């Protein structure tokens, strides 16, 4: 019989790439969607898996809906990708962020504990948990946490609950501590997609400027399609564990801007970029750089898409979107 996986956050960025991978591996994929008057399947359409998923309704804020799903589906694997994932919004909506990102995973863990203890659980943890902390300029599994936003704090809670349910009840639970990963279906608010979308509009004469916040922040950016493989691999190991996933390269927002403009043949990007304080945050994470040696060693995982390839892929996709309109 085909293995089954429940994927929360199926309509986001990572959900479609993960669903595609699991379907290719022969899984039956159940995708959690919340009630909308008009659900948006455009990311699933982009990846081409919209009609290959069994949709189930529920909400990370509604414990009973999650308990009932685990009780009835008994999935082999649960990938918890659902979150209020935008850091900037978490400063203004801290309670909502906590409910979805901290309590949501707790509800799923309890459902697994009570109704389906052999189900394996993946928690989408994040480099934002490290915040200000680093070990000689990078972050790995030993680096302590010092989150800098309600988002980061909410994910630290879920991280430790995931560890705790493994240690207390022997559940197979794993945290993927993923560094920033992007793609042509990255949400438009996140800085990479905002830049590639803006650059495409400027190239096609649809916009004159691009308004951004802190250009000095540095991130370890990889491709989402590479990172969902690591999620899958974590649940295929003999023993559950937590893994840092990233490229080991760190670039500033400024460098991303430069590379994106360069890809459309514009060297003097400063003419188009306006610094706007509304896009700055009350507290910033200055520099993230992964040391993913454990994942390389134990999971045999490594990223395939380089920084330059990622920028080009995203700019091209946005040019195509506008070009075809
Ligand atoms: P995303 O594009 O923002 O997608 C998040 C998904 O969560 C959306 O589909 C959203 O549903 C769903 N969701 C939000 N609130 C919900 C609720 N109350 N009930 C049910 N679903 C809800 O995020 P992503 O980039 O794919 O990231 C996936 C996960 O990895 C997230 O947990 C994120 O925090 C974490 N993460 C991301 C990165 C990264 O760089 N991308 C790095 C580390 C960790 P709607 O479509 O209905 O709004
Ligand atoms: O910001 C700076 C901003 O919003 C990156 C989420 O997926 O990755 C993501 O969180 C950097 C920050 O992502 C703008 O201040 C400058 O330093 O693209 P972002 P993030 O906050 O790193 C982690 C790993 C997650 O887990 C999260 O879910 O870019 N920046 N100017 C800007 N950022 C935005 N959004 N918009 C700007 O105009």
XYZ file of C-alpha atoms and ligand atoms in Angstrom:
411
model
C 0.000 0.000 0.000
C 1.187 3.555 -0.773
C 2.663 5.506 2.124
C 0.612 8.490 3.257
C 1.715 11.963 4.291
C -0.248 14.878 5.722
C 1.289 18.195 4.665
C 0.155 21.369 6.428
C 0.897 24.657 4.641
C 0.248 22.947 1.292
C -0.682 26.238 -0.448
C 2.505 28.052 0.658
C 5.958 27.962 -0.911
C 7.386 24.709 0.485
C 4.133 22.695 0.447
C 3.945 22.324 -3.363
C 7.644 21.383 -3.745
C 7.363 18.819 -0.952
C 4.104 17.410 -2.343
C 5.749 17.038 -5.755
C 8.679 15.134 -4.232
C 6.432 12.844 -2.169
C 4.101 12.111 -5.089
C 7.103 11.185 -7.248
C 8.141 8.798 -4.485
C 4.715 7.115 -4.627
C 3.087 8.720 -1.573
C -0.572 9.596 -1.258
C -0.466 13.221 -0.100
C -3.148 14.829 2.041
C -2.914 18.625 2.014
C -4.395 20.652 4.854
C -6.253 23.733 3.756
C -8.163 26.159 5.911
C -11.586 27.480 5.046
C -11.427 30.283 2.492
C -14.126 31.821 0.345
C -11.542 31.625 -2.466
C -8.533 29.354 -1.840
C -5.467 30.170 -3.936
C -3.934 27.159 -5.694
C -1.489 29.156 -7.828
C 1.666 27.767 -6.154
C 0.437 24.194 -6.592
C -0.465 25.012 -10.208
C 3.058 26.382 -10.770
C 4.606 23.117 -9.551
C 1.931 21.113 -11.408
C 0.477 19.017 -8.559
C -2.912 20.653 -7.893
C -4.923 17.643 -9.034
C -2.743 15.023 -7.365
C -3.456 15.969 -3.751
C -6.267 14.896 -1.419
C -7.376 18.085 0.287
C -8.534 17.960 3.900
C -9.990 20.882 5.789
C -8.712 22.130 9.132
C -6.955 25.000 10.823
C -3.810 25.168 12.953
C -5.853 27.214 15.431
C -8.531 24.558 15.747
C -7.342 21.661 17.885
C -10.347 19.407 17.245
C -9.925 19.583 13.472
C -6.299 18.432 13.774
C -7.087 15.682 16.310
C -9.815 14.385 14.048
C -7.576 14.353 10.975
C -4.800 12.384 12.672
C -7.372 10.021 14.224
C -9.000 9.253 10.881
C -6.028 9.389 8.481
C -3.296 7.732 10.592
C -0.708 9.127 8.160
C 2.744 7.553 8.008
C 4.269 11.032 8.066
C 3.187 14.548 9.002
C 5.097 17.543 7.653
C 4.082 20.608 9.632
C 4.821 23.514 7.297
C 1.870 25.748 8.219
C 2.821 28.992 9.924
C 2.387 32.728 10.119
C 5.825 32.858 8.542
C 6.407 36.561 7.874
C 8.760 37.943 10.531
C 7.717 41.595 10.114
C 4.015 40.785 10.671
C 4.867 38.826 13.810
C 5.805 42.086 15.582
C 2.266 43.415 15.047
C 0.414 40.099 15.385
C 2.384 38.322 18.086
C -0.592 36.461 19.575
C -1.809 35.100 16.262
C 1.773 34.119 15.383
C 2.109 32.256 18.694
C -1.216 30.479 18.307
C -0.459 29.201 14.813
C 3.290 28.559 15.176
C 3.515 27.324 18.783
C 0.142 25.873 19.719
C -0.570 24.441 16.242
C 2.402 22.034 16.401
C 1.475 21.161 19.999
C -2.026 20.150 18.848
C -0.511 17.939 16.139
C 1.960 16.356 18.570
C -0.857 15.585 21.025
C -2.981 14.129 18.238
C -0.088 11.844 17.234
C 0.597 10.888 20.849
C -3.037 9.925 21.535
C -4.252 8.549 18.198
C -1.328 7.559 15.972
C 1.967 7.136 17.851
C 3.766 5.509 14.915
C 3.250 8.610 12.726
C 6.533 10.415 12.054
C 6.482 14.188 12.563
C 8.525 16.898 10.824
C 8.541 20.399 12.344
C 9.506 23.370 10.167
C 11.983 25.042 12.490
C 14.028 28.017 11.394
C 17.351 29.833 11.503
C 15.394 32.781 12.970
C 15.640 30.906 16.300
C 19.392 31.712 16.341
C 18.801 35.443 15.904
C 21.867 37.117 17.378
C 23.761 33.936 18.210
C 26.554 32.385 16.206
C 29.530 30.077 16.681
C 32.579 31.646 14.986
C 30.360 33.351 12.407
C 28.058 30.435 11.537
C 25.131 28.547 13.106
C 24.862 24.790 13.600
C 22.926 22.386 15.839
C 25.071 23.361 18.867
C 24.524 27.134 18.535
C 22.252 28.487 21.305
C 19.017 30.319 20.439
C 18.446 34.063 20.794
C 15.340 34.835 18.716
C 14.765 38.464 17.729
C 11.072 38.463 16.826
C 7.778 37.006 18.045
C 8.090 34.689 15.034
C 11.481 33.410 16.227
C 10.196 33.013 19.783
C 7.113 31.097 18.625
C 9.305 28.690 16.661
C 11.606 28.076 19.637
C 8.576 26.829 21.599
C 7.599 24.445 18.803
C 11.207 23.284 18.438
C 11.428 22.280 22.093
C 7.975 20.644 22.118
C 9.102 18.558 19.151
C 12.223 17.506 21.071
C 10.237 16.980 24.255
C 7.646 14.654 22.707
C 10.493 12.597 21.239
C 12.223 12.340 24.611
C 9.082 11.899 26.740
C 6.944 9.590 24.619
C 9.393 8.031 22.152
C 7.658 9.610 19.143
C 9.595 9.899 15.864
C 9.848 13.690 15.664
C 12.436 15.767 13.799
C 13.211 19.481 13.569
C 14.566 20.797 10.294
C 16.299 24.064 11.208
C 16.096 25.530 7.733
C 17.840 28.712 6.681
C 16.121 31.037 4.186
C 15.034 29.232 1.051
C 13.407 30.847 -1.926
C 11.911 30.067 -5.319
C 9.714 31.569 -8.033
C 6.702 30.858 -5.759
C 8.158 32.592 -2.691
C 5.583 34.915 -1.074
C 5.759 38.387 -2.600
C 6.437 40.111 0.775
C 9.723 38.292 1.384
C 12.723 40.311 0.319
C 14.054 38.044 -2.465
C 10.762 37.789 -4.324
C 10.002 41.462 -3.675
C 13.324 42.268 -5.371
C 12.943 39.909 -8.343
C 9.344 41.015 -8.884
C 10.410 44.685 -8.683
C 13.343 44.178 -11.022
C 11.113 42.443 -13.575
C 8.613 45.323 -13.432
C 11.410 47.895 -13.870
C 12.801 45.965 -16.837
C 9.369 45.890 -18.503
C 8.677 49.566 -17.760
C 5.903 48.713 -15.266
C 7.644 50.363 -12.267
C 10.220 53.079 -11.704
C 11.560 52.237 -8.232
C 11.970 49.500 -5.648
C 11.430 50.418 -1.973
C 13.378 48.363 0.569
C 14.454 48.428 4.229
C 17.782 47.233 5.666
C 20.203 46.365 2.852
C 22.952 45.293 5.272
C 21.193 42.203 6.651
C 22.865 38.982 5.530
C 21.129 35.704 4.850
C 22.064 32.197 3.770
C 19.708 31.816 0.791
C 19.077 28.464 -0.919
C 16.485 26.970 -3.279
C 13.264 25.576 -1.737
C 13.253 22.596 -4.120
C 16.574 21.439 -2.633
C 15.422 21.952 0.957
C 12.260 19.808 0.796
C 14.517 16.834 0.015
C 16.168 17.345 3.391
C 12.740 17.340 5.100
C 11.903 14.007 3.493
C 15.308 12.504 4.331
C 14.969 13.429 8.016
C 11.892 11.210 8.307
C 13.565 8.267 6.521
C 16.392 7.877 9.073
C 16.607 5.039 11.579
C 16.553 7.508 14.473
C 14.832 10.879 14.750
C 17.076 13.921 15.104
C 17.346 17.671 14.406
C 19.290 19.116 11.489
C 20.523 22.502 10.278
C 19.925 22.961 6.530
C 21.587 25.759 4.537
C 24.193 26.464 1.888
C 27.041 27.778 4.084
C 27.162 31.006 2.022
C 25.908 34.318 3.327
C 24.977 37.319 1.158
C 23.622 40.750 2.051
C 20.312 42.070 0.777
C 22.438 44.602 -1.133
C 24.255 41.754 -2.913
C 20.922 40.148 -3.826
C 19.725 43.473 -5.273
C 22.960 43.882 -7.233
C 22.769 40.345 -8.647
C 19.105 40.733 -9.622
C 19.673 44.022 -11.473
C 22.815 42.588 -13.081
C 20.777 39.686 -14.450
C 18.684 42.176 -16.473
C 21.746 44.128 -17.588
C 21.513 47.078 -15.141
C 24.742 47.882 -13.269
C 23.628 51.162 -11.663
C 20.897 49.696 -9.414
C 21.160 52.616 -6.937
C 19.137 54.780 -9.360
C 16.107 52.568 -8.737
C 16.322 51.571 -5.042
C 14.736 53.782 -2.377
C 15.329 53.080 1.323
C 11.999 53.193 3.137
C 11.967 52.936 6.972
C 8.557 51.213 6.954
C 10.316 48.028 5.788
C 12.749 47.984 8.729
C 12.071 45.885 11.833
C 12.071 46.760 15.548
C 14.882 44.205 15.986
C 16.961 42.738 13.184
C 18.813 39.453 12.670
C 22.081 40.726 11.188
C 23.796 37.655 9.790
C 22.839 34.041 9.214
C 25.191 31.430 7.793
C 24.594 27.705 8.130
C 27.034 24.975 8.905
C 25.104 21.957 7.628
C 27.831 19.346 8.130
C 25.579 17.008 10.116
C 23.005 16.908 7.287
C 25.773 16.290 4.749
C 27.165 13.465 6.867
C 23.980 11.726 8.082
C 21.453 12.552 5.363
C 23.866 12.753 2.448
C 22.145 16.056 1.651
C 23.667 19.029 -0.104
C 22.209 22.009 -1.955
C 22.346 21.932 -5.768
C 21.314 25.465 -6.783
C 23.852 28.280 -6.251
C 23.078 31.845 -5.142
C 23.576 33.219 -8.677
C 21.394 30.479 -10.211
C 18.663 31.161 -7.660
C 18.587 34.904 -8.386
C 18.474 34.262 -12.117
C 15.752 31.611 -11.798
C 13.541 33.988 -9.800
C 14.082 37.017 -12.044
C 13.372 34.945 -15.159
C 10.153 33.558 -13.660
C 8.917 37.056 -12.758
C 9.816 38.415 -16.206
C 7.846 35.551 -17.734
C 4.835 36.231 -15.509
C 4.668 39.891 -16.506
C 5.762 39.267 -20.066
C 2.922 36.846 -20.608
C 0.297 39.248 -19.216
P 4.516 30.201 3.534
O 4.713 30.302 2.066
O 4.235 31.434 4.321
O 3.332 29.156 3.769
C 2.758 28.986 5.036
C 1.477 28.199 4.901
O 0.897 28.088 6.219
C 0.419 28.819 3.998
O -0.005 27.861 3.077
C -0.702 29.174 4.965
O -1.983 28.942 4.460
C -0.495 28.169 6.082
N -1.165 28.625 7.306
C -0.983 29.793 7.962
N -1.823 29.873 9.004
C -2.552 28.729 9.012
C -3.584 28.239 9.834
N -4.049 28.922 10.883
N -4.109 27.017 9.549
C -3.670 26.313 8.476
N -2.696 26.744 7.643
C -2.155 27.939 7.919
O 5.786 29.493 4.223
P 6.960 28.625 3.544
O 8.020 29.559 3.071
O 6.372 27.620 2.633
O 7.572 27.910 4.820
C 7.052 26.669 5.289
C 7.371 26.526 6.768
O 8.783 26.584 6.973
C 6.802 27.611 7.662
O 6.453 27.000 8.889
C 7.950 28.579 7.890
O 7.794 29.244 9.111
C 9.102 27.607 7.903
N 10.387 28.131 7.433
C 10.479 28.762 6.230
C 11.709 29.170 5.778
C 11.860 29.843 4.446
O 12.915 30.458 4.214
N 10.895 29.715 3.538
C 12.869 28.932 6.550
C 12.729 28.267 7.758
C 11.493 27.849 8.188
P -2.752 29.966 3.497
O -2.157 29.706 2.150
O -4.130 29.498 3.653
O -2.481 31.348 3.998
O 13.808 39.282 5.150
C 15.601 42.488 5.059
C 14.906 42.108 6.343
O 11.356 38.895 5.051
C 15.165 39.017 4.925
C 10.993 33.667 6.494
O 10.800 32.664 5.530
O 13.357 33.302 6.518
C 12.367 34.290 6.318
O 12.507 35.335 7.260
C 16.000 40.217 5.313
C 15.651 40.816 6.669
O 12.948 36.954 5.441
C 13.227 44.405 3.107
O 15.034 43.127 7.325
C 15.292 44.618 3.712
O 16.826 41.103 7.355
O 12.822 37.939 3.232
P 12.645 38.281 4.654
P 13.357 36.652 6.965
O 12.888 37.701 7.871
O 14.809 36.316 6.963
C 13.348 32.675 7.800
C 14.439 31.630 7.822
C 12.022 32.176 8.194
O 11.893 31.200 8.922
C 10.858 33.058 7.880
O 9.635 32.328 7.911
O 15.750 41.255 4.363
N 14.833 43.428 4.223
N 14.317 45.226 3.036
C 13.560 43.275 3.863
N 12.693 42.274 4.076
C 11.454 42.390 3.523
N 10.576 41.377 3.712
N 11.074 43.489 2.809
C 11.920 44.529 2.558
O 11.556 45.501 1.916
